[in-house]
mmCIF file of C-alpha atoms and ligand atoms in Angstrom:
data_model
loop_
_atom_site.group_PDB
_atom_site.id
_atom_site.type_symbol
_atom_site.label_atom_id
_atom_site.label_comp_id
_atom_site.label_asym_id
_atom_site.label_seq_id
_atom_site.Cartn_x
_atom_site.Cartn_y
_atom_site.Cartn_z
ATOM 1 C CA UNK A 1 39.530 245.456 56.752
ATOM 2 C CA UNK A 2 37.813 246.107 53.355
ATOM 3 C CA UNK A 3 35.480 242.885 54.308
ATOM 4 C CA UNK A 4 34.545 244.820 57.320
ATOM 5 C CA UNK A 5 33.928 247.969 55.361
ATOM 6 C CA UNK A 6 32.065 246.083 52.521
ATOM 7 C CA UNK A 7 29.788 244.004 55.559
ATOM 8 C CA UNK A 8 28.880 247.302 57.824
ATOM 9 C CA UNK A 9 27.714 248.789 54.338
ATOM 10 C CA UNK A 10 26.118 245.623 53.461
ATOM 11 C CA UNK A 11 24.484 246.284 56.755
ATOM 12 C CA UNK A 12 22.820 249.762 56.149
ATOM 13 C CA UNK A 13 24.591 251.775 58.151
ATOM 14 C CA UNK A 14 23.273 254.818 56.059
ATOM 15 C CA UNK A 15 19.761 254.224 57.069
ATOM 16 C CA UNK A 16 20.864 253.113 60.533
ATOM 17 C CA UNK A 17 22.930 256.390 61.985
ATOM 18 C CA UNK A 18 19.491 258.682 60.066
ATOM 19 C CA UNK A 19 17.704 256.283 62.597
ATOM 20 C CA UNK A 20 19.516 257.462 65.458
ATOM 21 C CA UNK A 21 19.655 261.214 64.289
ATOM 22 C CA UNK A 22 15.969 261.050 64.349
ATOM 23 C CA UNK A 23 15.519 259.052 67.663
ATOM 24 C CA UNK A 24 17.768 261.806 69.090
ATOM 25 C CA UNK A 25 15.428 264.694 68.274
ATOM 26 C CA UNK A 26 12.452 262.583 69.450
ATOM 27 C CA UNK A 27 14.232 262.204 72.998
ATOM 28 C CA UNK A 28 14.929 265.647 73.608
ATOM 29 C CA UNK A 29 11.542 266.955 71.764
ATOM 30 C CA UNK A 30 9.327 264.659 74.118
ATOM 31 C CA UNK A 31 11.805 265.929 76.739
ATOM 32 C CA UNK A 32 14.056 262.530 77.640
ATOM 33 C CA UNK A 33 17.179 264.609 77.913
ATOM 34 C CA UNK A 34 15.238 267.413 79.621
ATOM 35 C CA UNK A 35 13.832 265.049 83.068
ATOM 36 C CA UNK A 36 16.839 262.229 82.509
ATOM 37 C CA UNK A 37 19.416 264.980 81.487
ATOM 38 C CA UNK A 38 21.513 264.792 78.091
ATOM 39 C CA UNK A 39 23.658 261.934 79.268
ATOM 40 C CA UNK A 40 20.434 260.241 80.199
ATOM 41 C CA UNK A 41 22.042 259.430 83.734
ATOM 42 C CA UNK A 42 18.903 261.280 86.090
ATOM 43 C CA UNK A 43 18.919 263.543 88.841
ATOM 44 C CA UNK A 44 16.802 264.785 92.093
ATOM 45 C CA UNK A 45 13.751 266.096 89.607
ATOM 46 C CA UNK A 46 10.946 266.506 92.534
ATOM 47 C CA UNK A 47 12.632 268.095 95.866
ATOM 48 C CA UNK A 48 9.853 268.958 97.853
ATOM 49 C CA UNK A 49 10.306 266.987 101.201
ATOM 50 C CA UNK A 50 6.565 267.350 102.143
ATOM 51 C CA UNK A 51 5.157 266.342 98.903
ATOM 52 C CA UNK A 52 8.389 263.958 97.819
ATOM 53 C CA UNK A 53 11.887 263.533 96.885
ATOM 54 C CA UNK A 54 12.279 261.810 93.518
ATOM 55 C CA UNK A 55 14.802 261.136 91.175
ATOM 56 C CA UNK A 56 14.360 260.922 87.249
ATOM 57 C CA UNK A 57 16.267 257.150 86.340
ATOM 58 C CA UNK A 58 19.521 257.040 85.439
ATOM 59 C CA UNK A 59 18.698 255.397 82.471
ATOM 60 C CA UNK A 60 22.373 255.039 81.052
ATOM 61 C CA UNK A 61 22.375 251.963 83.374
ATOM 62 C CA UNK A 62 18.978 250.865 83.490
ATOM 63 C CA UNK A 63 18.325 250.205 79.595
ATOM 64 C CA UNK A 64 21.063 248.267 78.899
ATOM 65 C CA UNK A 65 19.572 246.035 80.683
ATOM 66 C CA UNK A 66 16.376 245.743 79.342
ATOM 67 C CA UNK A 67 15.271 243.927 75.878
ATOM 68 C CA UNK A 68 13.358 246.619 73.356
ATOM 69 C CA UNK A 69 10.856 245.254 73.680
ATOM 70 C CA UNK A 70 10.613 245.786 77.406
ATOM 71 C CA UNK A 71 11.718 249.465 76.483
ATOM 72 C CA UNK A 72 8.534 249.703 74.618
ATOM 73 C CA UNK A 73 6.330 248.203 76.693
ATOM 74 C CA UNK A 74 7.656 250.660 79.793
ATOM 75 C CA UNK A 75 6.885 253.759 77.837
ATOM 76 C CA UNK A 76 3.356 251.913 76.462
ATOM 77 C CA UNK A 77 2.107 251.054 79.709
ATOM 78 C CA UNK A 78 4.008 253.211 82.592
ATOM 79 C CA UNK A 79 5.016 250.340 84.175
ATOM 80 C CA UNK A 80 8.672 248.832 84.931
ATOM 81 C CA UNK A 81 8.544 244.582 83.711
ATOM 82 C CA UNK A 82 8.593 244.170 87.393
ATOM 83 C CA UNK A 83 5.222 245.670 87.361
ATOM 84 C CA UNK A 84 5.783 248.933 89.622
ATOM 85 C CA UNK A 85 4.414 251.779 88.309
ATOM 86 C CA UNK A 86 6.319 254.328 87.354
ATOM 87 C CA UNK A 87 5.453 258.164 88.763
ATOM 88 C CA UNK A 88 5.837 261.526 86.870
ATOM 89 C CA UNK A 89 6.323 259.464 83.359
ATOM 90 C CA UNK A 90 4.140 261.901 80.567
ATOM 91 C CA UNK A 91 3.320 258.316 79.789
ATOM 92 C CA UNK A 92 -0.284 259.152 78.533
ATOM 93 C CA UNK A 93 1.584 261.233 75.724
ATOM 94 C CA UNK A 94 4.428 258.654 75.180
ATOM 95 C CA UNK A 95 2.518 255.722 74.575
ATOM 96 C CA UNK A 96 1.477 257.226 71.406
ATOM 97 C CA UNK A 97 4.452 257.188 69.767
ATOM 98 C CA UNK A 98 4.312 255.637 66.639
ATOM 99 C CA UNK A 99 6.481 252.377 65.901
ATOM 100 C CA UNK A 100 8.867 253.304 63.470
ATOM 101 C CA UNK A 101 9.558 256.734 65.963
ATOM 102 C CA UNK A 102 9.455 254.039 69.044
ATOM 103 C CA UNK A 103 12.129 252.339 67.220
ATOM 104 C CA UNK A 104 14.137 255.192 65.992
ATOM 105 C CA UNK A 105 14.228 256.497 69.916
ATOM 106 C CA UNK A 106 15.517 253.358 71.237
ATOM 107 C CA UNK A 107 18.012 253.518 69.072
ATOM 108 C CA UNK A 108 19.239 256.287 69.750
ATOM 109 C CA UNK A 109 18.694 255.354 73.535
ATOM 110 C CA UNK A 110 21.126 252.355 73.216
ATOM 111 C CA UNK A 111 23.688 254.660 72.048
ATOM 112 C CA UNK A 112 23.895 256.649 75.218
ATOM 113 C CA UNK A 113 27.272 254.963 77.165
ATOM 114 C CA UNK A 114 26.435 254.061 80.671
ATOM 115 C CA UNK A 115 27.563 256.773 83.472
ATOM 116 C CA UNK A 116 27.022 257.967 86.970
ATOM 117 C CA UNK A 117 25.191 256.341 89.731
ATOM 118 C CA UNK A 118 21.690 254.474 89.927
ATOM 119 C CA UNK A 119 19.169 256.977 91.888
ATOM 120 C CA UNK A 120 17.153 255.724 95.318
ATOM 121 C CA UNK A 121 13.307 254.965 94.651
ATOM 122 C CA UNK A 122 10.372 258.059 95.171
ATOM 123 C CA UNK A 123 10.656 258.842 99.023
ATOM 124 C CA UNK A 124 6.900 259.973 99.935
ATOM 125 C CA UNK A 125 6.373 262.651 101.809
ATOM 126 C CA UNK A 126 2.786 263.381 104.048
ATOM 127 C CA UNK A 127 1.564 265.407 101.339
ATOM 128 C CA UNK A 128 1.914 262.319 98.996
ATOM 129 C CA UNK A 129 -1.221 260.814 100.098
ATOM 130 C CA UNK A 130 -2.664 263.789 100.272
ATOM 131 C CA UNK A 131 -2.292 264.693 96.449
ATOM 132 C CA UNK A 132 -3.567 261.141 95.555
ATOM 133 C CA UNK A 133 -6.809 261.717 97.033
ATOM 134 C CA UNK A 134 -6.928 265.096 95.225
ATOM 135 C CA UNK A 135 -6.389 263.417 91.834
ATOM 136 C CA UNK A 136 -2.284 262.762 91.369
ATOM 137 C CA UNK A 137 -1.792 259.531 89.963
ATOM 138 C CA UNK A 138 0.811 257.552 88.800
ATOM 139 C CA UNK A 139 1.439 257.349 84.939
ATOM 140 C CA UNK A 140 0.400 253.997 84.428
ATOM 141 C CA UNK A 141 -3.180 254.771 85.908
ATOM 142 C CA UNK A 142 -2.880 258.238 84.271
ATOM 143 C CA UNK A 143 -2.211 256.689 81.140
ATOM 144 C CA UNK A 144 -5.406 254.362 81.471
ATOM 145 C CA UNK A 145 -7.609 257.141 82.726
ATOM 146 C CA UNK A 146 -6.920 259.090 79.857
ATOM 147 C CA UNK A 147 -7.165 256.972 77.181
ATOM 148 C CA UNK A 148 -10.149 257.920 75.760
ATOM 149 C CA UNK A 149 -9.119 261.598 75.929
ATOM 150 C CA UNK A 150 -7.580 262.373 72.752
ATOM 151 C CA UNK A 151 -6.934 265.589 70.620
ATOM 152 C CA UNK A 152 -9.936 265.833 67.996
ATOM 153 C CA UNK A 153 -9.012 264.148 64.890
ATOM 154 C CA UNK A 154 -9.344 266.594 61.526
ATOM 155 C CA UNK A 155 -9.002 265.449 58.028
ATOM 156 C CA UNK A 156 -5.364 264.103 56.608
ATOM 157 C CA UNK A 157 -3.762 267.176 55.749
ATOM 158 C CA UNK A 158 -3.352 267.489 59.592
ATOM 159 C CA UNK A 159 -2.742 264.139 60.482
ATOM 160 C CA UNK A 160 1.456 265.191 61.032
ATOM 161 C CA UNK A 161 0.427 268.134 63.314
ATOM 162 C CA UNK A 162 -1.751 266.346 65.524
ATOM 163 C CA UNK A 163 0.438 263.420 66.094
ATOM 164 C CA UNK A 164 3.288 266.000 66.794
ATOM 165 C CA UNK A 165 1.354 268.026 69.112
ATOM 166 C CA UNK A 166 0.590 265.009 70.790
ATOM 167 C CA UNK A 167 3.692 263.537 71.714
ATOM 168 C CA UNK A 168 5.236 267.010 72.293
ATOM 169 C CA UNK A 169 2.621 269.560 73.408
ATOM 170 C CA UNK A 170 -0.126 267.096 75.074
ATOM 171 C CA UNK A 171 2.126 266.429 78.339
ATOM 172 C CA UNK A 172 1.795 270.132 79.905
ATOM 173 C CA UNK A 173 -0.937 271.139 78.117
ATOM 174 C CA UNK A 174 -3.256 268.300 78.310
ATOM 175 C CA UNK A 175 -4.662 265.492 76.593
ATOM 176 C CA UNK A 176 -7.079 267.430 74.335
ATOM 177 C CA UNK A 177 -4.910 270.302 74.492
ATOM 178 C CA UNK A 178 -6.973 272.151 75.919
ATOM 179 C CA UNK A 179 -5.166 273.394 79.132
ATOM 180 C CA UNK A 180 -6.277 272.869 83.204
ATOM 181 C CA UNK A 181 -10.283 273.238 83.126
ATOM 182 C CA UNK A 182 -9.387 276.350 86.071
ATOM 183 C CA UNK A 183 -6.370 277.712 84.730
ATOM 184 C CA UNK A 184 -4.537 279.749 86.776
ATOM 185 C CA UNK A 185 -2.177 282.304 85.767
ATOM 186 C CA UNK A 186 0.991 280.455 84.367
ATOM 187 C CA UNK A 187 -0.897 277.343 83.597
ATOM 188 C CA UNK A 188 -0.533 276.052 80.048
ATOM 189 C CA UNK A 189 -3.142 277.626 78.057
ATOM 190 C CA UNK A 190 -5.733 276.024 75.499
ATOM 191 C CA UNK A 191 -3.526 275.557 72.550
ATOM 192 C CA UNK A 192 -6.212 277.563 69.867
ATOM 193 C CA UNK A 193 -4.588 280.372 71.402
ATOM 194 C CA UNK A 194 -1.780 279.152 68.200
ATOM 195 C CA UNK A 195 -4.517 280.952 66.090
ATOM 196 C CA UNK A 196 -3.272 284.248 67.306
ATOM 197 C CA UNK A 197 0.341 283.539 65.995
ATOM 198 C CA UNK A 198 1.465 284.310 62.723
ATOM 199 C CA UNK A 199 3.608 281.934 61.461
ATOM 200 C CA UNK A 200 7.151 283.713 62.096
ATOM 201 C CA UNK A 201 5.968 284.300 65.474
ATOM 202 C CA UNK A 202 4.548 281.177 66.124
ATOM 203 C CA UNK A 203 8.006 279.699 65.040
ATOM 204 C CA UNK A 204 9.976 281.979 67.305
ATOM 205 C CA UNK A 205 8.042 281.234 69.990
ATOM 206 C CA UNK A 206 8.932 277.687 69.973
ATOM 207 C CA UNK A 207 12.705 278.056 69.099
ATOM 208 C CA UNK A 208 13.388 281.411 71.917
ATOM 209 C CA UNK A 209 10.628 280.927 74.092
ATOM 210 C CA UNK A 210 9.649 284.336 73.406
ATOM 211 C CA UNK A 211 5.580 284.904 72.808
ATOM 212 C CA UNK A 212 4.001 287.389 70.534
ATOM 213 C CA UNK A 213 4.263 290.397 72.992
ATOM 214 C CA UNK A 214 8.288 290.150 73.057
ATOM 215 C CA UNK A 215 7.935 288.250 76.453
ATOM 216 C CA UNK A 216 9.360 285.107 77.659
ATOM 217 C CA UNK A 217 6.232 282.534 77.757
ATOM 218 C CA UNK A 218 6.385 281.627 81.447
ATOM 219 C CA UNK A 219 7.504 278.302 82.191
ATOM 220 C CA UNK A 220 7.193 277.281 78.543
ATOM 221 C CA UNK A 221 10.683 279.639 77.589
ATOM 222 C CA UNK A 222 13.100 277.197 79.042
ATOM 223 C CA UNK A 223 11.639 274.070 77.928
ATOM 224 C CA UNK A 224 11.004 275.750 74.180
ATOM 225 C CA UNK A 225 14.625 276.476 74.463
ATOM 226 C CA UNK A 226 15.897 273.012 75.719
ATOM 227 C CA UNK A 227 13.313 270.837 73.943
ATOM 228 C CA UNK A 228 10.776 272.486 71.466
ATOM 229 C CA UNK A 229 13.667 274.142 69.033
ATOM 230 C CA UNK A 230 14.424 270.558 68.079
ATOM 231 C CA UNK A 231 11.306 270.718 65.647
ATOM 232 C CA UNK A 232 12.355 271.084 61.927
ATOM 233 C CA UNK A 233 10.308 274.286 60.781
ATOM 234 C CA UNK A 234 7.790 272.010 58.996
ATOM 235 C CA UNK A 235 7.110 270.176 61.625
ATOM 236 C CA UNK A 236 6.397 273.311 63.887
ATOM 237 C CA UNK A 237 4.255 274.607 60.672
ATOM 238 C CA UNK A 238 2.338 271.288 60.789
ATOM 239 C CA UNK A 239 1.710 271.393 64.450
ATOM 240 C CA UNK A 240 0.284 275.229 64.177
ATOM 241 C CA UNK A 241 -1.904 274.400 60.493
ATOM 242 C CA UNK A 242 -3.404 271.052 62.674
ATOM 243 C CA UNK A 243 -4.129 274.311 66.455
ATOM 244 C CA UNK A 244 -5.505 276.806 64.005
ATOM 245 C CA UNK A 245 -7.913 274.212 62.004
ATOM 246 C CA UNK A 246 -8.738 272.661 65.426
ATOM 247 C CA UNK A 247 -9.314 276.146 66.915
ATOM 248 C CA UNK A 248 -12.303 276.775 63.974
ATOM 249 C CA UNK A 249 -13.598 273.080 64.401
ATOM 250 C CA UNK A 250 -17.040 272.407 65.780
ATOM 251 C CA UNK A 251 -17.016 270.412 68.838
ATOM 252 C CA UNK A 252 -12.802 270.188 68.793
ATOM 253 C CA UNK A 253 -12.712 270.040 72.593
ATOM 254 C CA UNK A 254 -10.856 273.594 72.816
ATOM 255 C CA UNK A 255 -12.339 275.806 75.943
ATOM 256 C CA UNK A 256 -14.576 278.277 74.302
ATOM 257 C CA UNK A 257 -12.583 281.494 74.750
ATOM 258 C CA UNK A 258 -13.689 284.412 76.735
ATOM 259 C CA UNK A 259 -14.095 287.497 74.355
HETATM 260 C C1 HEC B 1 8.489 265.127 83.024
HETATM 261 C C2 HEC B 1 9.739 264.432 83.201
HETATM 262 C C3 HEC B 1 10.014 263.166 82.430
HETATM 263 C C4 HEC B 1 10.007 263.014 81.071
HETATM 264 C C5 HEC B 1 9.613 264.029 80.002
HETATM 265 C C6 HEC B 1 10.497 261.686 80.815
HETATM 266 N N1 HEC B 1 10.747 261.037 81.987
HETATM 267 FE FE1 HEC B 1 11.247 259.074 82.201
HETATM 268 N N2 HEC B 1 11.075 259.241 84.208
HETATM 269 C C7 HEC B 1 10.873 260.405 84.906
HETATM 270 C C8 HEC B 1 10.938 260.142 86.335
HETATM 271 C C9 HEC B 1 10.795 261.158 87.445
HETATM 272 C C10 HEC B 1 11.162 258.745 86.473
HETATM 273 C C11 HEC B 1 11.282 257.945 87.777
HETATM 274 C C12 HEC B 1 9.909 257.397 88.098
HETATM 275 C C13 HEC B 1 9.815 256.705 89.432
HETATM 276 O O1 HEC B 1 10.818 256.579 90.138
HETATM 277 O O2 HEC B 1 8.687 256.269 89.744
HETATM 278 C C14 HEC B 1 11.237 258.210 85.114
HETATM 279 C C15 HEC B 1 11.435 256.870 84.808
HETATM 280 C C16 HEC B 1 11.668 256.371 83.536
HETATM 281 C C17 HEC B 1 11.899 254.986 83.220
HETATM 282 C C18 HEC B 1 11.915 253.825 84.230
HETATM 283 C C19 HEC B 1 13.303 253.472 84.626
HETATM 284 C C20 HEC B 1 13.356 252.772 85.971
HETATM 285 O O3 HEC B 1 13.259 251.549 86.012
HETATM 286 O O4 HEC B 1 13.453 253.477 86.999
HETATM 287 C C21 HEC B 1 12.128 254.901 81.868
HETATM 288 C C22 HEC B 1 12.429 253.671 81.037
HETATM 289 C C23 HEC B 1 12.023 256.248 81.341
HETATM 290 N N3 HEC B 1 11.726 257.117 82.377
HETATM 291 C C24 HEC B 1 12.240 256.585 80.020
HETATM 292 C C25 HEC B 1 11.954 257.846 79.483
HETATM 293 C C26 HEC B 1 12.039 258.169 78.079
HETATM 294 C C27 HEC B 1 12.571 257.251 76.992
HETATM 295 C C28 HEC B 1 11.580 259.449 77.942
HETATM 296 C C29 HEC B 1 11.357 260.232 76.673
HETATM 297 C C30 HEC B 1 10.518 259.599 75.667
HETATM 298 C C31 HEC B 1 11.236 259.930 79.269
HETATM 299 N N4 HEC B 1 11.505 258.944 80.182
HETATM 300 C C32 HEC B 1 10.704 261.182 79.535
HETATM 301 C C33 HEC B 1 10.622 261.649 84.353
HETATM 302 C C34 HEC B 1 10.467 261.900 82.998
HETATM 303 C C1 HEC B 2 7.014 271.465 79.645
HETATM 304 C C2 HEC B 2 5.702 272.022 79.488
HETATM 305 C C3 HEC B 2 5.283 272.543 78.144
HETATM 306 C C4 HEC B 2 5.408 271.950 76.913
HETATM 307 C C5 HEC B 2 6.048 270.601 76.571
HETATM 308 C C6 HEC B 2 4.781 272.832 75.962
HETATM 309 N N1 HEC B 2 4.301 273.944 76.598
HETATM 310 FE FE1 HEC B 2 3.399 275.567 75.740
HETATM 311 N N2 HEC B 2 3.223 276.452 77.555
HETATM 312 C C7 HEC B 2 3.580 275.888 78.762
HETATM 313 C C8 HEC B 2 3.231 276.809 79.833
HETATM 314 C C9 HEC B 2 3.458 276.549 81.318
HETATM 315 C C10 HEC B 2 2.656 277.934 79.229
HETATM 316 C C11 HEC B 2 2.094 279.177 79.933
HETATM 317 C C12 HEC B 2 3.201 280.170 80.129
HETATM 318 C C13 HEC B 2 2.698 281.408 80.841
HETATM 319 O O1 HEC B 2 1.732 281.993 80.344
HETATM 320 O O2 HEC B 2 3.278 281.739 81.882
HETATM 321 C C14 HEC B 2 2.674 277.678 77.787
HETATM 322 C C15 HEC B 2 2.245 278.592 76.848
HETATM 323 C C16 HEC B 2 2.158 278.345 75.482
HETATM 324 C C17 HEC B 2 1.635 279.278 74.496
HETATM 325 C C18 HEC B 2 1.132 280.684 74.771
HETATM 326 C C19 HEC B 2 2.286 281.662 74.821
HETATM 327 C C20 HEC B 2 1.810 283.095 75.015
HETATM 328 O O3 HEC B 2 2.138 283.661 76.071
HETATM 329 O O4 HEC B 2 1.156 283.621 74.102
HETATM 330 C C21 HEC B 2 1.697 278.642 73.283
HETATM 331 C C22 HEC B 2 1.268 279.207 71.923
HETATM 332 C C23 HEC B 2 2.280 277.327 73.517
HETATM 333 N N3 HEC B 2 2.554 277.184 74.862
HETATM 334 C C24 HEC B 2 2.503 276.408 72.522
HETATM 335 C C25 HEC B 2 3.065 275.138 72.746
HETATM 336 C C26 HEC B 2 3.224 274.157 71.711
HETATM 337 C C27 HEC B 2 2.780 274.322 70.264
HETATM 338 C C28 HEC B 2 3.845 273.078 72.291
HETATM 339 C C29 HEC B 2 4.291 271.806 71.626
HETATM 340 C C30 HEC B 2 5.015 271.920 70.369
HETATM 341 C C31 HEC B 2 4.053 273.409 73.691
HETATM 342 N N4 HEC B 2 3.558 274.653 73.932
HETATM 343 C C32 HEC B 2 4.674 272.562 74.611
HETATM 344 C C33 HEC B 2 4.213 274.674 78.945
HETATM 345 C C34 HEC B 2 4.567 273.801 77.933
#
């Protein structure tokens, strides 16, 4: 018994279970536990018989059997090992995750005890084909297309914000953060608009949901709420020092805003 003790010590089990902590927050920040659900075991996510019925994986099941390295290569590349593509996988925001978060997350993914049932495959509906030629990819070729699209890089001191912003902002509002190039009302705006936050507000925005004018932020609230409030408050201070310096930046990629 006290050989046991002495060997899972030996083993760094300290450093380990800080590992997992940290993987957890990753997985429900870049909204894994939001699309998979918190037991990671997936569920009808697109229910629009036209357009398609899909189910988020039940990845309880799935990863186990998987090596971690094919773990990383699935979220690098938006593809399964058996080559399929995967479909509605943020993928171009995943992939940049760095290694030692990639490893922390997987970690924490092999925690997660198997449970429920494996989910069908997408079922297409006639609109399916009809998206694709408007644009709707899946997130392996999404992932390639927008490689080269990247939030501007600043100096050092916001090296933490912009990596942040891009693995947990980027996947609704775009790969330069930027927003749709025709938003529409409810569409993610261009994240500059974090210039107009004080810091209190900016931080209670991303913990309640709640914007500057006392209102729930759209379709943003929920997933603050679920995901977003996971952010330590220097992390969420990073990520709004990294909008505000990109905001005053000279050719940052941010949609000039109307006065
Ligand atoms: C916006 C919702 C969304 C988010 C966020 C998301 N996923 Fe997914 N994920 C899906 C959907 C939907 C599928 C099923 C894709 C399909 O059937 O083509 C999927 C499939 C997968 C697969 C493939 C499993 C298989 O073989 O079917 C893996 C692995 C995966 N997700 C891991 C993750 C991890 C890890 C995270 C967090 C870093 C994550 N996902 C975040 C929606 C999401
Ligand atoms: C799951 C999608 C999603 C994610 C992830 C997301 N946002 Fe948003 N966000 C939205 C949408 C949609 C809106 C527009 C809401 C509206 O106006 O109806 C929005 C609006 C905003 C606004 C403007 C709120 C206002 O009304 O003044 C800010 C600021 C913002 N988001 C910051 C962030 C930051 C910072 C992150 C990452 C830490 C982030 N968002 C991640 C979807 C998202």
């Amino acid at each position: 018994m006290v050989d046991a003790l002495l060997l899972l010590a030996g083993c760094g089990t300290t450093r380990r279970s800080a590992d997992i902590d940290h993987g957890h927050r990753l997985a429900t920040v870049m909204g894994c536990t939001s699309c998979h659900g918190a037991k990671l075991d997936g569920h009808l996510f697109e229910e629009d018989p036209q357009f398609a019925l899909a189910w988020s994986s039940n990845l309880s099941r799935i990863l186990p059997r998987w090596s971690d390295r094919q773990i990383e290569q699935v979220l690098r590349s938006g593809r399964r090992p058996d080559g399929s593509a995967l479909w509605f996988m943020p993928t171009f925001a995943q992939r940049q995750l760095s290694g030692d978060d990639l490893r922390d997350l997987i970690a924490w993914l092999r925690t997660v005890p198997p449970s429920g049932t494996d989910h069908p495959p997408i079922r297409r509906g006639p609109m399916f084909a009809v998206a694709m030629e408007h644009g709707f990819q899946d997130s392996a070729a999404q992932a390639e297309q927008l490689k080269a699209r990247q939030p501007v890089v600043l100096d050092d001191r916001f090296r933490q914000g912009r990596y942040l912003a891009t693995i947990a902002c980027a996947e609704c509002h775009g790969p330069e953060l930027s927003g749709p190039r025709d938003p529409r009302p409810g569409d993610p705006p261009d994240l500059s608009i974090a210039a107009a936050y004080t810091p209190g507000e900016f931080a209670h925005l991303l913990t309640t949901g709640i914007n500057r004018n006392g209102q729930p932020a759209g379709d943003m609230a929920q997933e603050a709420r679920k995901r977003l409030s996971s952010l330590t408050r220097q992390e969420m201070a990073a990520i709004q020092a990294y909008l505000v310096a990109r905001a005053a930046a000279p050719g940052n990629g941010a949609t000039p805003r109307v006065q």
